[in-house]
Amino acid sequence: MREVGNTTNQMELMDYIGERIRYLRTSYGGKGLSQEALAKKVGITANTISRWETATYRPTIEDLERLARFFEVSILNFFPSEEITQNEELTALLRVAKQLPPEDLAELRTYAEFRKARSLYQQGDKPKSGRKRKKQNDTE
């Protein structure tokens, strides 16, 4: 029974991600972008954008990172928010981060957001991928 819950949670997550992609695309620059225009800007097909938005395909974490960078938002925008709990490690990290120059702080934030998004993305069962990527070792 638990597997069904994980699958349901993953389906809900993919629906949420699809809704966020659609929202960012349609509200971009005040006028929005077509699926074709967004696809061209991030180097994929319009069909793939459509399938992400309808949760037919599952974007990779790298796809979400490209979208986040394009829209200039945190990658965590593609995931439901969670409450932040305070602990010693987090307090120490914040203390150190306050002393970083702005460009290093921005990079640290991007890295932390990517790691968090990857963790959220990998939870539960994975639905089948919409497209296959060749590994570098594969021969044609």
N, CA, C and O of each residue as an XYZ file, in Angstrom:
560
protein
N       0.816     -1.192      0.000
C       0.000      0.000      0.000
C       0.864      1.262      0.000
O       0.480      2.275     -0.585
N       2.009      1.207      0.642
C       2.879      2.375      0.699
C       3.364      2.781     -0.690
O       3.477      3.972     -0.981
N       3.648      1.816     -1.538
C       4.120      2.140     -2.884
C       3.091      2.981     -3.627
O       3.441      3.901     -4.366
N       1.828      2.659     -3.425
C       0.782      3.440     -4.083
C       0.855      4.885     -3.608
O       0.727      5.811     -4.409
N       1.059      5.082     -2.309
C       1.181      6.433     -1.775
C       2.360      7.173     -2.375
O       2.242      8.343     -2.740
N       3.506      6.494     -2.482
C       4.678      7.123     -3.081
C       4.418      7.483     -4.525
O       4.796      8.564     -4.975
N       3.778      6.593     -5.255
C       3.460      6.870     -6.648
C       2.498      8.052     -6.730
O       2.654      8.931     -7.577
N       1.511      8.067     -5.851
C       0.566      9.181     -5.820
C       1.287     10.479     -5.488
O       1.037     11.506     -6.118
N       2.187     10.439     -4.495
C       2.949     11.634     -4.142
C       3.802     12.106     -5.309
O       3.897     13.307     -5.562
N       4.425     11.168     -6.026
C       5.241     11.540     -7.176
C       4.368     12.136     -8.282
O       4.761     13.105     -8.932
N       3.181     11.554     -8.493
C       2.280     12.095     -9.512
C       1.846     13.509     -9.117
O       1.779     14.398     -9.965
N       1.552     13.715     -7.826
C       1.176     15.041     -7.364
C       2.342     16.016     -7.526
O       2.138     17.172     -7.899
N       3.555     15.558     -7.248
C       4.730     16.406     -7.411
C       4.902     16.781     -8.875
O       5.169     17.944     -9.178
N       4.756     15.833     -9.789
C       4.914     16.121    -11.214
C       3.815     17.082    -11.690
O       4.070     17.950    -12.525
N       2.600     16.929    -11.163
C       1.522     17.876    -11.483
C       1.892     19.273    -10.992
O       1.698     20.259    -11.702
N       2.425     19.349     -9.777
C       2.811     20.636     -9.201
C       3.917     21.278    -10.044
O       3.853     22.465    -10.364
N       4.927     20.484    -10.401
C       6.021     20.999    -11.224
C       5.483     21.496    -12.556
O       5.865     22.572    -13.016
N       4.604     20.725    -13.179
C       4.011     21.132    -14.451
C       3.245     22.440    -14.342
O       3.329     23.292    -15.227
N       2.495     22.599    -13.248
C       1.754     23.842    -13.030
C       2.702     25.029    -12.860
O       2.439     26.119    -13.366
N       3.804     24.809    -12.145
C       4.777     25.889    -11.938
C       5.448     26.276    -13.255
O       5.657     27.461    -13.516
N       5.787     25.292    -14.085
C       6.386     25.597    -15.389
C       5.403     26.427    -16.211
O       5.775     27.447    -16.791
N       4.154     25.985    -16.256
C       3.127     26.703    -17.015
C       2.959     28.133    -16.483
O       2.892     29.086    -17.258
N       2.892     28.270    -15.150
C       2.730     29.602    -14.555
C       3.898     30.516    -14.926
O       3.684     31.647    -15.363
N       5.119     30.040    -14.756
C       6.289     30.869    -15.072
C       6.316     31.232    -16.553
O       6.640     32.362    -16.918
N       5.972     30.266    -17.402
C       5.982     30.510    -18.848
C       4.928     31.541    -19.237
O       5.209     32.464    -20.002
N       3.705     31.382    -18.706
C       2.615     32.261    -19.132
C       2.666     33.647    -18.497
O       2.050     34.585    -19.004
N       3.392     33.782    -17.398
C       3.487     35.099    -16.760
C       4.816     35.787    -17.062
O       5.060     36.884    -16.558
N       5.667     35.184    -17.856
C       7.002     35.709    -18.124
C       6.939     37.086    -18.790
O       6.280     37.262    -19.815
N       7.628     38.045    -18.200
C       7.734     39.382    -18.787
C       6.413     40.120    -18.914
O       6.314     41.074    -19.685
N       5.400     39.699    -18.173
C       4.114     40.383    -18.224
C       3.213     39.929    -19.356
O       1.999     40.117    -19.292
N       3.793     39.331    -20.397
C       2.999     38.890    -21.553
C       3.028     37.380    -21.730
O       2.164     36.811    -22.398
N       4.007     36.739    -21.139
C       4.110     35.296    -21.253
C       4.879     34.862    -22.486
O       5.201     35.657    -23.369
N       5.158     33.576    -22.509
C       5.848     32.953    -23.640
C       5.013     31.786    -24.143
O       4.305     31.141    -23.370
N       5.095     31.522    -25.418
C       4.479     30.311    -25.942
C       5.369     29.137    -25.565
O       6.529     29.321    -25.198
N       4.827     27.941    -25.657
C       5.647     26.751    -25.409
C       6.800     26.697    -26.401
O       7.910     26.297    -26.050
N       6.536     27.098    -27.633
C       7.573     27.090    -28.670
C       8.702     28.053    -28.333
O       9.877     27.718    -28.487
N       8.341     29.266    -27.865
C       9.356     30.266    -27.532
C      10.210     29.811    -26.353
O      11.431     29.962    -26.379
N       9.580     29.257    -25.322
C      10.332     28.763    -24.171
C      11.242     27.615    -24.583
O      12.404     27.564    -24.181
N      10.720     26.705    -25.376
C      11.513     25.558    -25.823
C      12.766     26.024    -26.556
O      13.857     25.495    -26.339
N      12.602     27.004    -27.413
C      13.736     27.535    -28.170
C      14.778     28.151    -27.237
O      15.980     27.974    -27.434
N      14.309     28.873    -26.222
C      15.220     29.550    -25.291
C      16.016     28.569    -24.433
O      17.160     28.854    -24.077
N      15.428     27.414    -24.095
C      16.136     26.454    -23.235
C      16.665     25.239    -23.996
O      17.229     24.326    -23.393
N      16.485     25.226    -25.315
C      17.103     24.192    -26.147
C      16.443     22.828    -26.124
O      17.123     21.802    -26.144
N      15.101     22.813    -26.080
C      14.356     21.557    -26.154
C      13.190     21.747    -27.119
O      13.072     22.801    -27.744
N      12.336     20.747    -27.244
C      11.199     20.867    -28.155
C       9.957     21.390    -27.421
O       9.816     21.218    -26.210
N       9.082     22.019    -28.165
C       7.825     22.520    -27.606
C       6.977     21.363    -27.084
O       6.260     21.503    -26.093
N       7.067     20.231    -27.756
C       6.350     19.037    -27.325
C       6.760     18.636    -25.914
O       5.925     18.225    -25.109
N       8.049     18.759    -25.621
C       8.552     18.406    -24.294
C       7.999     19.364    -23.255
O       7.593     18.929    -22.177
N       7.971     20.659    -23.552
C       7.391     21.636    -22.625
C       5.937     21.267    -22.343
O       5.509     21.252    -21.189
N       5.193     20.974    -23.382
C       3.792     20.599    -23.230
C       3.651     19.374    -22.330
O       2.786     19.339    -21.455
N       4.480     18.395    -22.540
C       4.397     17.153    -21.757
C       4.841     17.363    -20.311
O       4.346     16.688    -19.409
N       5.767     18.290    -20.082
C       6.124     18.625    -18.699
C       4.944     19.283    -18.010
O       4.612     18.955    -16.871
N       4.315     20.214    -18.710
C       3.206     20.970    -18.116
C       2.006     20.084    -17.809
O       1.241     20.380    -16.891
N       1.832     19.017    -18.552
C       0.713     18.103    -18.316
C       1.135     16.895    -17.487
O       0.345     15.973    -17.283
N       2.379     16.898    -17.008
C       2.941     15.815    -16.186
C       2.975     14.480    -16.928
O       2.970     13.417    -16.308
N       3.010     14.544    -18.258
C       3.162     13.332    -19.063
C       4.625     12.904    -19.051
O       4.932     11.715    -18.963
N       5.515     13.870    -19.139
C       6.960     13.642    -19.039
C       7.442     14.233    -17.726
O       6.851     15.167    -17.184
N       8.515     13.670    -17.238
C       9.131     14.154    -16.008
C      10.423     14.882    -16.362
O      11.352     14.256    -16.872
N      10.507     16.187    -16.105
C      11.762     16.886    -16.383
C      12.846     16.404    -15.427
O      12.564     16.051    -14.282
N      14.072     16.393    -15.900
C      15.178     16.024    -15.019
C      15.484     17.196    -14.098
O      15.023     18.314    -14.327
N      16.243     16.939    -13.084
C      16.645     18.012    -12.179
C      17.479     19.042    -12.939
O      17.423     20.232    -12.632
N      18.248     18.593    -13.923
C      19.033     19.512    -14.750
C      18.117     20.375    -15.617
O      18.394     21.555    -15.832
N      17.032     19.792    -16.113
C      16.042     20.569    -16.871
C      15.448     21.664    -15.988
O      15.301     22.808    -16.417
N      15.107     21.301    -14.748
C      14.535     22.281    -13.827
C      15.539     23.375    -13.497
O      15.168     24.540    -13.349
N      16.803     23.004    -13.382
C      17.830     24.013    -13.112
C      17.938     24.995    -14.286
O      18.051     26.203    -14.074
N      17.905     24.478    -15.527
C      17.955     25.362    -16.708
C      16.756     26.301    -16.721
O      16.896     27.491    -17.000
N      15.578     25.765    -16.421
C      14.377     26.597    -16.384
C      14.483     27.658    -15.288
O      14.135     28.818    -15.510
N      14.960     27.264    -14.114
C      15.097     28.211    -13.010
C      16.065     29.330    -13.376
O      15.805     30.497    -13.085
N      17.163     28.982    -14.005
C      18.134     30.006    -14.400
C      17.532     30.919    -15.481
O      17.736     32.133    -15.454
N      16.795     30.333    -16.424
C      16.171     31.144    -17.467
C      15.175     32.134    -16.866
O      15.190     33.318    -17.199
N      14.310     31.641    -15.980
C      13.284     32.495    -15.378
C      13.825     33.343    -14.220
O      13.110     34.179    -13.667
N      15.087     33.121    -13.862
C      15.739     33.830    -12.767
C      14.974     33.673    -11.458
O      14.693     34.643    -10.754
N      14.647     32.412    -11.156
C      13.982     32.061     -9.904
C      14.771     30.926     -9.259
O      15.615     30.296     -9.896
N      14.486     30.683     -8.007
C      15.080     29.544     -7.307
C      14.519     28.252     -7.886
O      13.348     28.186     -8.260
N      15.350     27.239     -7.955
C      14.878     25.931     -8.409
C      13.806     25.391     -7.462
O      12.990     24.558     -7.854
N      13.811     25.866     -6.222
C      12.813     25.424     -5.250
C      11.413     25.934     -5.585
O      10.437     25.471     -4.994
N      11.296     26.879     -6.522
C       9.982     27.329     -6.987
C       9.192     26.198     -7.634
O       7.968     26.278     -7.735
N       9.875     25.150     -8.069
C       9.202     24.031     -8.723
C       8.696     22.991     -7.727
O       8.112     21.983     -8.126
N       8.917     23.229     -6.430
C       8.533     22.274     -5.400
C       7.672     22.955     -4.348
O       7.837     24.145     -4.079
N       6.741     22.188     -3.746
C       5.931     22.758     -2.665
C       6.833     23.201     -1.521
O       7.862     22.576     -1.264
N       6.455     24.277     -0.834
C       7.289     24.794      0.249
C       7.180     23.908      1.483
O       6.183     23.220      1.699
N       8.244     23.950      2.284
C       8.297     23.211      3.544
C       8.670     24.188      4.642
O       9.273     25.230      4.383
N       8.311     23.848      5.860
C       8.719     24.680      6.992
C      10.199     24.475      7.251
O      10.717     23.365      7.128
N      10.873     25.557      7.609
C      12.295     25.487      7.913
C      12.459     25.329      9.422
O      11.890     26.091     10.204
N      13.243     24.333      9.816
C      13.516     24.143     11.237
C      14.918     24.639     11.541
O      15.823     24.529     10.714
N      15.084     25.177     12.718
C      16.368     25.731     13.132
C      17.174     24.642     13.835
O      16.644     23.924     14.683
N      18.452     24.518     13.485
C      19.345     23.620     14.195
C      20.758     24.198     14.187
O      21.020     25.209     13.535
N      21.659     23.552     14.911
C      23.014     24.085     15.053
C      23.751     24.192     13.722
O      24.427     25.189     13.471
N      23.631     23.178     12.868
C      24.335     23.204     11.585
C      23.838     24.346     10.711
O      24.631     25.022     10.056
N      22.551     24.555     10.701
C      21.978     25.638      9.911
C      22.419     26.996     10.456
O      22.740     27.905      9.691
N      22.432     27.121     11.755
C      22.877     28.363     12.374
C      24.337     28.649     12.018
O      24.689     29.786     11.703
N      25.185     27.619     12.066
C      26.600     27.780     11.714
C      26.747     28.164     10.244
O      27.559     29.025      9.906
N      25.974     27.536      9.379
C      26.030     27.854      7.949
C      25.622     29.308      7.701
O      26.258     30.014      6.919
N      24.578     29.738      8.360
C      24.128     31.120      8.207
C      25.180     32.116      8.704
O      25.390     33.166      8.096
N      25.829     31.778      9.801
C      26.866     32.647     10.344
C      28.011     32.813      9.343
O      28.508     33.921      9.138
N      28.425     31.709      8.725
C      29.503     31.748      7.737
C      29.038     32.460      6.466
O      29.774     33.265      5.896
N      27.832     32.165      6.033
C      27.313     32.745      4.795
C      27.227     34.269      4.877
O      27.430     34.953      3.874
N      26.933     34.795      6.036
C      26.839     36.255      6.205
C      28.160     36.954      5.898
O      28.176     38.147      5.594
N      29.268     36.217      5.976
C      30.583     36.808      5.774
C      31.073     36.680      4.335
O      32.153     37.170      4.005
N      30.301     36.034      3.487
C      30.717     35.828      2.098
C      30.428     37.059      1.245
O      29.483     37.799      1.514
N      31.255     37.276      0.206
C      30.928     38.346     -0.743
C      29.636     37.987     -1.499
O      29.299     36.808     -1.608
N      28.924     38.973     -2.011
C      27.621     38.735     -2.660
C      27.642     37.654     -3.752
O      26.724     36.837     -3.824
N      28.680     37.642     -4.599
C      28.708     36.648     -5.679
C      28.878     35.229     -5.140
O      28.308     34.285     -5.687
N      29.668     35.073     -4.057
C      29.832     33.751     -3.443
C      28.554     33.327     -2.729
O      28.184     32.153     -2.749
N      27.893     34.275     -2.108
C      26.637     33.984     -1.425
C      25.576     33.534     -2.434
O      24.815     32.605     -2.166
N      25.529     34.190     -3.582
C      24.572     33.805     -4.631
C      24.864     32.393     -5.125
O      23.941     31.606     -5.340
N      26.137     32.071     -5.305
C      26.512     30.732     -5.766
C      26.196     29.675     -4.707
O      25.734     28.584     -5.041
N      26.442     29.992     -3.433
C      26.118     29.078     -2.340
C      24.619     28.812     -2.293
O      24.188     27.676     -2.095
N      23.833     29.863     -2.475
C      22.380     29.706     -2.469
C      21.921     28.817     -3.621
O      21.097     27.921     -3.435
N      22.456     29.069     -4.803
C      22.092     28.255     -5.969
C      22.451     26.787     -5.740
O      21.676     25.888     -6.065
N      23.632     26.561     -5.177
C      24.072     25.189     -4.893
C      23.152     24.525     -3.863
O      22.731     23.384     -4.054
N      22.843     25.225     -2.787
C      21.982     24.667     -1.749
C      20.583     24.373     -2.296
O      19.986     23.346     -1.971
N      20.069     25.274     -3.122
C      18.747     25.068     -3.710
C      18.743     23.867     -4.642
O      17.787     23.093     -4.664
N      19.819     23.714     -5.413
C      19.926     22.570     -6.312
C      19.934     21.270     -5.514
O      19.227     20.324     -5.859
N      20.730     21.220     -4.451
C      20.812     20.009     -3.620
C      19.461     19.694     -3.000
O      19.064     18.529     -2.962
N      18.745     20.701     -2.512
C      17.433     20.493     -1.925
C      16.445     20.000     -2.978
O      15.678     19.069     -2.732
N      16.468     20.616     -4.128
C      15.565     20.206     -5.211
C      15.857     18.771     -5.637
O      14.936     17.989     -5.871
N      17.143     18.426     -5.736
C      17.510     17.057     -6.119
C      16.990     16.066     -5.088
O      16.500     14.995     -5.446
N      17.095     16.415     -3.815
C      16.594     15.556     -2.742
C      15.080     15.374     -2.850
O      14.579     14.254     -2.748
N      14.354     16.469     -3.054
C      12.897     16.388     -3.206
C      12.520     15.580     -4.436
O      11.563     14.807     -4.417
N      13.280     15.766     -5.500
C      12.997     15.127     -6.784
C      13.193     13.623     -6.716
O      12.470     12.870     -7.369
N      14.164     13.183     -5.931
C      14.504     11.759     -5.890
C      13.679     10.975     -4.888
O      13.809      9.752     -4.832
N      12.842     11.618     -4.098
C      12.023     10.917     -3.112
C      10.952     10.096     -3.804
O      10.362     10.542     -4.788
N      10.697      8.904     -3.298
C       9.624      8.057     -3.818
C       9.975      7.361     -5.109
O      11.103      7.432     -5.595
N       8.980      6.686     -5.652
C       9.153      5.960     -6.911
C       9.272      6.918     -8.058
O       8.662      7.988     -8.057
N      10.056      6.537     -9.037
C      10.221      7.374    -10.219
C       9.301      6.885    -11.329
O       9.362      5.714    -11.702
N       8.444      7.761    -11.867
C       7.659      7.366    -13.035
C       8.580      7.267    -14.241
O       9.695      7.787    -14.229
N       8.107      6.599    -15.272
C       8.964      6.437    -16.443
C       9.287      7.787    -17.060
O       8.465      8.702    -17.086
N      10.485      7.874    -17.544
C      10.979      9.110    -18.129
C      10.319      9.343    -19.475
O       9.951      8.396    -20.170
N      10.173     10.595    -19.836
C       9.570     10.932    -21.113
C      10.538     10.817    -22.269
O      10.133     10.615    -23.414
N      11.793     10.943    -21.973
C      12.778     10.828    -23.037
C      14.027     10.208    -22.459
O      14.330     10.368    -21.277
N      14.734      9.513    -23.285
C      15.940      8.839    -22.836
C      17.147      9.664    -23.219
O      17.197     10.263    -24.293
N      18.101      9.687    -22.340
C      19.353     10.384    -22.601
C      20.446      9.347    -22.748
O      20.521      8.395    -21.971
N      21.298      9.535    -23.755
C      22.402      8.617    -23.949
C      23.484      8.906    -22.931
O      23.809     10.061    -22.653
N      24.030      7.854    -22.388
C      25.180      8.017    -21.514
C      26.399      8.242    -22.379
O      26.431      7.814    -23.532
N      27.389      8.899    -21.843
C      28.598      9.196    -22.608
C      29.311      7.919    -23.024
O      29.989      7.903    -24.051
N      29.175      6.851    -22.251
C      29.869      5.603    -22.569
C      29.170      4.796    -23.661
O      29.777      3.919    -24.274
N      27.873      5.099    -23.905
C      27.119      4.329    -24.895
C      27.687      4.556    -26.301
O      28.084      5.661    -26.669
N      27.707      3.489    -27.046
C      28.139      3.609    -28.451
C      26.909      3.592    -29.328
O      25.879      3.025    -28.961
N      27.016      4.209    -30.477
C      25.845      4.269    -31.371
C      25.810      3.098    -32.304
O      24.898      2.987    -33.123
